[in-house]
Amino acid sequence: MVIEYIRYRVPQERLDGFEAAYERAADALRAAPQCVDYELSRCLDEPAAYLLRITWTSVDEHLRGFRGGPVFGRFFAAIRPYVEDIEEMRHYRPTGISGSGGAAPPSLYQWAGGVDAFGRLCAAFYRLVRSDDLLAPIFAHMDPAHAHHVAMWLAEVFGGPATYTAERGGYRHMLGQHLGLAISEAQRRRWVNLMMDAADEVGLPDDPEFRAAFTGYLEWGTRLAVRNSQPGADPIRQAPVPRWGWGVAPPYQEGPRPAGTRGAE
């Protein structure tokens, strides 16, 4: 992934139409397979200054794929009157130095209890697996460190450090563990059920918000694993480790809360 930043300083006489132009241009970005996301921000201190952020799958996909593709004409037609107002247009690569501030809700990783919590979860889960008639055959020749590796994966998915990516190779490596296994729907459901049993056993948070997000990932991940494990499957092999968040229900915390959040239990 690369991030393109475009800085504009728009003259007063053209300010009124600028945001409307980007509303039209956004249709092309939404249709572009090379575009991950985008955001246009306006400066509070200097209202004539705007910053457009676009995340692209790669520099080449932006410069060749998007600009040479079928939707670029629509995009450029919408923003053409403002090209002369561009002050900077460059690609940037994230450094990995990022995080949430104190005002942000805790990550699922933090809410669960950190890396130790996922370690306990996976130890309990694979103990259950060994005595399960449906799943034991799949894991009969499991690496002794397998539970630890899965704990690393889950910790990274739920917002913890990117240790699995650094030490195990990230998504591509995890995908490789499932290719050719021909996992059945019955096995998938048992996997989810045992993981939920393990979560109860080790005392992962049981509030509705956490369990909804936690279960959402288990459902998504296992259904993807079933598809990727079938004979003849040709899944995408290069992708980042997913980062799972709270979704529509952030964590409930005691104290003042805005209207529309959870009331009394």
PDB file of N, CA and C in Angstrom, residues 94-153:
ATOM      1  N   PRO A  94       3.884   4.207   4.508  1.00  0.00           N
ATOM      2  CA  PRO A  94       3.823   4.240   5.969  1.00  0.00           C
ATOM      3  C   PRO A  94       5.100   3.688   6.597  1.00  0.00           C
ATOM      4  N   THR A  95       5.497   4.274   7.695  1.00  0.00           N
ATOM      5  CA  THR A  95       6.715   3.827   8.381  1.00  0.00           C
ATOM      6  C   THR A  95       6.442   2.754   9.417  1.00  0.00           C
ATOM      7  N   GLY A  96       5.183   2.561   9.776  1.00  0.00           N
ATOM      8  CA  GLY A  96       4.869   1.624  10.848  1.00  0.00           C
ATOM      9  C   GLY A  96       4.770   2.298  12.201  1.00  0.00           C
ATOM     10  N   ILE A  97       5.182   3.573  12.261  1.00  0.00           N
ATOM     11  CA  ILE A  97       5.053   4.323  13.517  1.00  0.00           C
ATOM     12  C   ILE A  97       3.649   4.914  13.544  1.00  0.00           C
ATOM     13  N   SER A  98       2.766   4.260  14.272  1.00  0.00           N
ATOM     14  CA  SER A  98       1.377   4.698  14.327  1.00  0.00           C
ATOM     15  C   SER A  98       0.741   4.140  15.587  1.00  0.00           C
ATOM     16  N   GLY A  99      -0.415   4.607  15.900  1.00  0.00           N
ATOM     17  CA  GLY A  99      -1.110   4.114  17.076  1.00  0.00           C
ATOM     18  C   GLY A  99      -2.287   4.997  17.405  1.00  0.00           C
ATOM     19  N   SER A 100      -3.012   4.600  18.434  1.00  0.00           N
ATOM     20  CA  SER A 100      -4.182   5.343  18.871  1.00  0.00           C
ATOM     21  C   SER A 100      -3.825   6.223  20.052  1.00  0.00           C
ATOM     22  N   GLY A 101      -4.474   7.347  20.140  1.00  0.00           N
ATOM     23  CA  GLY A 101      -4.275   8.246  21.268  1.00  0.00           C
ATOM     24  C   GLY A 101      -5.177   7.893  22.432  1.00  0.00           C
ATOM     25  N   GLY A 102      -5.037   8.656  23.482  1.00  0.00           N
ATOM     26  CA  GLY A 102      -5.781   8.364  24.688  1.00  0.00           C
ATOM     27  C   GLY A 102      -7.280   8.498  24.544  1.00  0.00           C
ATOM     28  N   ALA A 103      -7.746   9.273  23.570  1.00  0.00           N
ATOM     29  CA  ALA A 103      -9.188   9.459  23.394  1.00  0.00           C
ATOM     30  C   ALA A 103      -9.829   8.322  22.614  1.00  0.00           C
ATOM     31  N   ALA A 104      -9.025   7.498  21.956  1.00  0.00           N
ATOM     32  CA  ALA A 104      -9.560   6.401  21.150  1.00  0.00           C
ATOM     33  C   ALA A 104      -9.966   5.234  22.047  1.00  0.00           C
ATOM     34  N   PRO A 105     -10.978   4.456  21.644  1.00  0.00           N
ATOM     35  CA  PRO A 105     -11.311   3.264  22.426  1.00  0.00           C
ATOM     36  C   PRO A 105     -10.149   2.275  22.384  1.00  0.00           C
ATOM     37  N   PRO A 106     -10.006   1.436  23.380  1.00  0.00           N
ATOM     38  CA  PRO A 106      -8.932   0.444  23.348  1.00  0.00           C
ATOM     39  C   PRO A 106      -9.139  -0.518  22.196  1.00  0.00           C
ATOM     40  N   SER A 107      -8.060  -1.088  21.727  1.00  0.00           N
ATOM     41  CA  SER A 107      -8.177  -2.107  20.680  1.00  0.00           C
ATOM     42  C   SER A 107      -8.769  -3.377  21.273  1.00  0.00           C
ATOM     43  N   LEU A 108      -9.251  -4.253  20.409  1.00  0.00           N
ATOM     44  CA  LEU A 108      -9.731  -5.557  20.876  1.00  0.00           C
ATOM     45  C   LEU A 108      -8.620  -6.319  21.586  1.00  0.00           C
ATOM     46  N   TYR A 109      -7.410  -6.164  21.090  1.00  0.00           N
ATOM     47  CA  TYR A 109      -6.238  -6.791  21.712  1.00  0.00           C
ATOM     48  C   TYR A 109      -6.074  -6.309  23.153  1.00  0.00           C
ATOM     49  N   GLN A 110      -6.156  -5.016  23.358  1.00  0.00           N
ATOM     50  CA  GLN A 110      -6.025  -4.472  24.702  1.00  0.00           C
ATOM     51  C   GLN A 110      -7.194  -4.898  25.591  1.00  0.00           C
ATOM     52  N   TRP A 111      -8.395  -4.842  25.041  1.00  0.00           N
ATOM     53  CA  TRP A 111      -9.584  -5.190  25.812  1.00  0.00           C
ATOM     54  C   TRP A 111      -9.550  -6.660  26.250  1.00  0.00           C
ATOM     55  N   ALA A 112      -9.003  -7.515  25.379  1.00  0.00           N
ATOM     56  CA  ALA A 112      -8.929  -8.947  25.703  1.00  0.00           C
ATOM     57  C   ALA A 112      -7.914  -9.241  26.795  1.00  0.00           C
ATOM     58  N   GLY A 113      -6.894  -8.394  26.931  1.00  0.00           N
ATOM     59  CA  GLY A 113      -5.867  -8.633  27.932  1.00  0.00           C
ATOM     60  C   GLY A 113      -4.472  -8.791  27.381  1.00  0.00           C
ATOM     61  N   GLY A 114      -4.299  -8.468  26.078  1.00  0.00           N
ATOM     62  CA  GLY A 114      -2.956  -8.503  25.508  1.00  0.00           C
ATOM     63  C   GLY A 114      -2.503  -9.888  25.096  1.00  0.00           C
ATOM     64  N   VAL A 115      -1.216 -10.000  24.826  1.00  0.00           N
ATOM     65  CA  VAL A 115      -0.664 -11.225  24.251  1.00  0.00           C
ATOM     66  C   VAL A 115      -0.849 -12.421  25.171  1.00  0.00           C
ATOM     67  N   ASP A 116      -0.787 -12.229  26.473  1.00  0.00           N
ATOM     68  CA  ASP A 116      -0.948 -13.356  27.396  1.00  0.00           C
ATOM     69  C   ASP A 116      -2.342 -13.959  27.295  1.00  0.00           C
ATOM     70  N   ALA A 117      -3.335 -13.111  27.100  1.00  0.00           N
ATOM     71  CA  ALA A 117      -4.705 -13.601  26.981  1.00  0.00           C
ATOM     72  C   ALA A 117      -4.867 -14.486  25.754  1.00  0.00           C
ATOM     73  N   PHE A 118      -4.269 -14.091  24.629  1.00  0.00           N
ATOM     74  CA  PHE A 118      -4.383 -14.901  23.417  1.00  0.00           C
ATOM     75  C   PHE A 118      -3.550 -16.176  23.535  1.00  0.00           C
ATOM     76  N   GLY A 119      -2.466 -16.120  24.284  1.00  0.00           N
ATOM     77  CA  GLY A 119      -1.699 -17.328  24.546  1.00  0.00           C
ATOM     78  C   GLY A 119      -2.511 -18.335  25.339  1.00  0.00           C
ATOM     79  N   ARG A 120      -3.193 -17.886  26.388  1.00  0.00           N
ATOM     80  CA  ARG A 120      -4.036 -18.782  27.175  1.00  0.00           C
ATOM     81  C   ARG A 120      -5.188 -19.325  26.339  1.00  0.00           C
ATOM     82  N   LEU A 121      -5.766 -18.460  25.519  1.00  0.00           N
ATOM     83  CA  LEU A 121      -6.873 -18.869  24.652  1.00  0.00           C
ATOM     84  C   LEU A 121      -6.466 -20.016  23.749  1.00  0.00           C
ATOM     85  N   CYS A 122      -5.343 -19.869  23.075  1.00  0.00           N
ATOM     86  CA  CYS A 122      -4.928 -20.890  22.106  1.00  0.00           C
ATOM     87  C   CYS A 122      -4.454 -22.165  22.787  1.00  0.00           C
ATOM     88  N   ALA A 123      -3.846 -22.048  23.959  1.00  0.00           N
ATOM     89  CA  ALA A 123      -3.457 -23.250  24.697  1.00  0.00           C
ATOM     90  C   ALA A 123      -4.698 -24.055  25.071  1.00  0.00           C
ATOM     91  N   ALA A 124      -5.730 -23.390  25.558  1.00  0.00           N
ATOM     92  CA  ALA A 124      -6.970 -24.083  25.917  1.00  0.00           C
ATOM     93  C   ALA A 124      -7.656 -24.649  24.680  1.00  0.00           C
ATOM     94  N   PHE A 125      -7.673 -23.870  23.597  1.00  0.00           N
ATOM     95  CA  PHE A 125      -8.336 -24.320  22.376  1.00  0.00           C
ATOM     96  C   PHE A 125      -7.706 -25.598  21.829  1.00  0.00           C
ATOM     97  N   TYR A 126      -6.381 -25.628  21.706  1.00  0.00           N
ATOM     98  CA  TYR A 126      -5.758 -26.808  21.110  1.00  0.00           C
ATOM     99  C   TYR A 126      -5.766 -28.009  22.053  1.00  0.00           C
ATOM    100  N   ARG A 127      -5.932 -27.780  23.346  1.00  0.00           N
ATOM    101  CA  ARG A 127      -6.167 -28.904  24.254  1.00  0.00           C
ATOM    102  C   ARG A 127      -7.531 -29.520  23.955  1.00  0.00           C
ATOM    103  N   LEU A 128      -8.539 -28.695  23.696  1.00  0.00           N
ATOM    104  CA  LEU A 128      -9.860 -29.198  23.321  1.00  0.00           C
ATOM    105  C   LEU A 128      -9.825 -29.904  21.966  1.00  0.00           C
ATOM    106  N   VAL A 129      -9.038 -29.351  21.046  1.00  0.00           N
ATOM    107  CA  VAL A 129      -8.955 -29.916  19.695  1.00  0.00           C
ATOM    108  C   VAL A 129      -8.422 -31.347  19.726  1.00  0.00           C
ATOM    109  N   ARG A 130      -7.433 -31.590  20.559  1.00  0.00           N
ATOM    110  CA  ARG A 130      -6.789 -32.916  20.577  1.00  0.00           C
ATOM    111  C   ARG A 130      -7.764 -34.039  20.913  1.00  0.00           C
ATOM    112  N   SER A 131      -8.820 -33.734  21.651  1.00  0.00           N
ATOM    113  CA  SER A 131      -9.789 -34.764  22.019  1.00  0.00           C
ATOM    114  C   SER A 131     -11.084 -34.662  21.221  1.00  0.00           C
ATOM    115  N   ASP A 132     -11.076 -33.891  20.163  1.00  0.00           N
ATOM    116  CA  ASP A 132     -12.287 -33.707  19.362  1.00  0.00           C
ATOM    117  C   ASP A 132     -12.257 -34.610  18.136  1.00  0.00           C
ATOM    118  N   ASP A 133     -13.332 -35.355  17.917  1.00  0.00           N
ATOM    119  CA  ASP A 133     -13.351 -36.333  16.828  1.00  0.00           C
ATOM    120  C   ASP A 133     -13.261 -35.706  15.445  1.00  0.00           C
ATOM    121  N   LEU A 134     -13.825 -34.501  15.273  1.00  0.00           N
ATOM    122  CA  LEU A 134     -13.796 -33.861  13.955  1.00  0.00           C
ATOM    123  C   LEU A 134     -12.481 -33.154  13.661  1.00  0.00           C
ATOM    124  N   LEU A 135     -11.907 -32.518  14.664  1.00  0.00           N
ATOM    125  CA  LEU A 135     -10.740 -31.669  14.420  1.00  0.00           C
ATOM    126  C   LEU A 135      -9.406 -32.341  14.712  1.00  0.00           C
ATOM    127  N   ALA A 136      -9.389 -33.320  15.593  1.00  0.00           N
ATOM    128  CA  ALA A 136      -8.117 -33.952  15.952  1.00  0.00           C
ATOM    129  C   ALA A 136      -7.355 -34.477  14.733  1.00  0.00           C
ATOM    130  N   PRO A 137      -8.037 -35.104  13.746  1.00  0.00           N
ATOM    131  CA  PRO A 137      -7.276 -35.603  12.584  1.00  0.00           C
ATOM    132  C   PRO A 137      -6.556 -34.511  11.802  1.00  0.00           C
ATOM    133  N   ILE A 138      -7.155 -33.301  11.739  1.00  0.00           N
ATOM    134  CA  ILE A 138      -6.527 -32.209  10.993  1.00  0.00           C
ATOM    135  C   ILE A 138      -5.228 -31.779  11.654  1.00  0.00           C
ATOM    136  N   PHE A 139      -5.223 -31.810  12.991  1.00  0.00           N
ATOM    137  CA  PHE A 139      -4.075 -31.302  13.739  1.00  0.00           C
ATOM    138  C   PHE A 139      -3.229 -32.426  14.342  1.00  0.00           C
ATOM    139  N   ALA A 140      -3.358 -33.632  13.783  1.00  0.00           N
ATOM    140  CA  ALA A 140      -2.651 -34.788  14.352  1.00  0.00           C
ATOM    141  C   ALA A 140      -1.136 -34.594  14.348  1.00  0.00           C
ATOM    142  N   HIS A 141      -0.628 -33.918  13.331  1.00  0.00           N
ATOM    143  CA  HIS A 141       0.828 -33.724  13.217  1.00  0.00           C
ATOM    144  C   HIS A 141       1.198 -32.252  13.436  1.00  0.00           C
ATOM    145  N   MET A 142       0.491 -31.640  14.349  1.00  0.00           N
ATOM    146  CA  MET A 142       0.667 -30.212  14.625  1.00  0.00           C
ATOM    147  C   MET A 142       2.051 -29.932  15.205  1.00  0.00           C
ATOM    148  N   ASP A 143       2.676 -28.877  14.694  1.00  0.00           N
ATOM    149  CA  ASP A 143       3.935 -28.384  15.247  1.00  0.00           C
ATOM    150  C   ASP A 143       3.714 -28.043  16.721  1.00  0.00           C
ATOM    151  N   PRO A 144       4.635 -28.437  17.609  1.00  0.00           N
ATOM    152  CA  PRO A 144       4.466 -28.111  19.030  1.00  0.00           C
ATOM    153  C   PRO A 144       4.268 -26.615  19.298  1.00  0.00           C
ATOM    154  N   ALA A 145       4.782 -25.776  18.402  1.00  0.00           N
ATOM    155  CA  ALA A 145       4.653 -24.326  18.587  1.00  0.00           C
ATOM    156  C   ALA A 145       3.427 -23.752  17.885  1.00  0.00           C
ATOM    157  N   HIS A 146       2.577 -24.627  17.340  1.00  0.00           N
ATOM    158  CA  HIS A 146       1.439 -24.152  16.546  1.00  0.00           C
ATOM    159  C   HIS A 146       0.514 -23.235  17.357  1.00  0.00           C
ATOM    160  N   ALA A 147       0.180 -23.630  18.562  1.00  0.00           N
ATOM    161  CA  ALA A 147      -0.721 -22.803  19.385  1.00  0.00           C
ATOM    162  C   ALA A 147      -0.127 -21.416  19.616  1.00  0.00           C
ATOM    163  N   HIS A 148       1.174 -21.373  19.849  1.00  0.00           N
ATOM    164  CA  HIS A 148       1.841 -20.084  20.047  1.00  0.00           C
ATOM    165  C   HIS A 148       1.757 -19.230  18.789  1.00  0.00           C
ATOM    166  N   HIS A 149       1.936 -19.861  17.633  1.00  0.00           N
ATOM    167  CA  HIS A 149       1.891 -19.115  16.377  1.00  0.00           C
ATOM    168  C   HIS A 149       0.489 -18.568  16.113  1.00  0.00           C
ATOM    169  N   VAL A 150      -0.535 -19.372  16.399  1.00  0.00           N
ATOM    170  CA  VAL A 150      -1.911 -18.896  16.197  1.00  0.00           C
ATOM    171  C   VAL A 150      -2.229 -17.766  17.167  1.00  0.00           C
ATOM    172  N   ALA A 151      -1.706 -17.850  18.384  1.00  0.00           N
ATOM    173  CA  ALA A 151      -1.891 -16.750  19.344  1.00  0.00           C
ATOM    174  C   ALA A 151      -1.254 -15.468  18.811  1.00  0.00           C
ATOM    175  N   MET A 152      -0.082 -15.569  18.194  1.00  0.00           N
ATOM    176  CA  MET A 152       0.566 -14.408  17.587  1.00  0.00           C
ATOM    177  C   MET A 152      -0.310 -13.822  16.482  1.00  0.00           C
ATOM    178  N   TRP A 153      -0.884 -14.708  15.649  1.00  0.00           N
ATOM    179  CA  TRP A 153      -1.750 -14.269  14.555  1.00  0.00           C
ATOM    180  C   TRP A 153      -2.969 -13.516  15.112  1.00  0.00           C
TER     181      TRP A 153
END
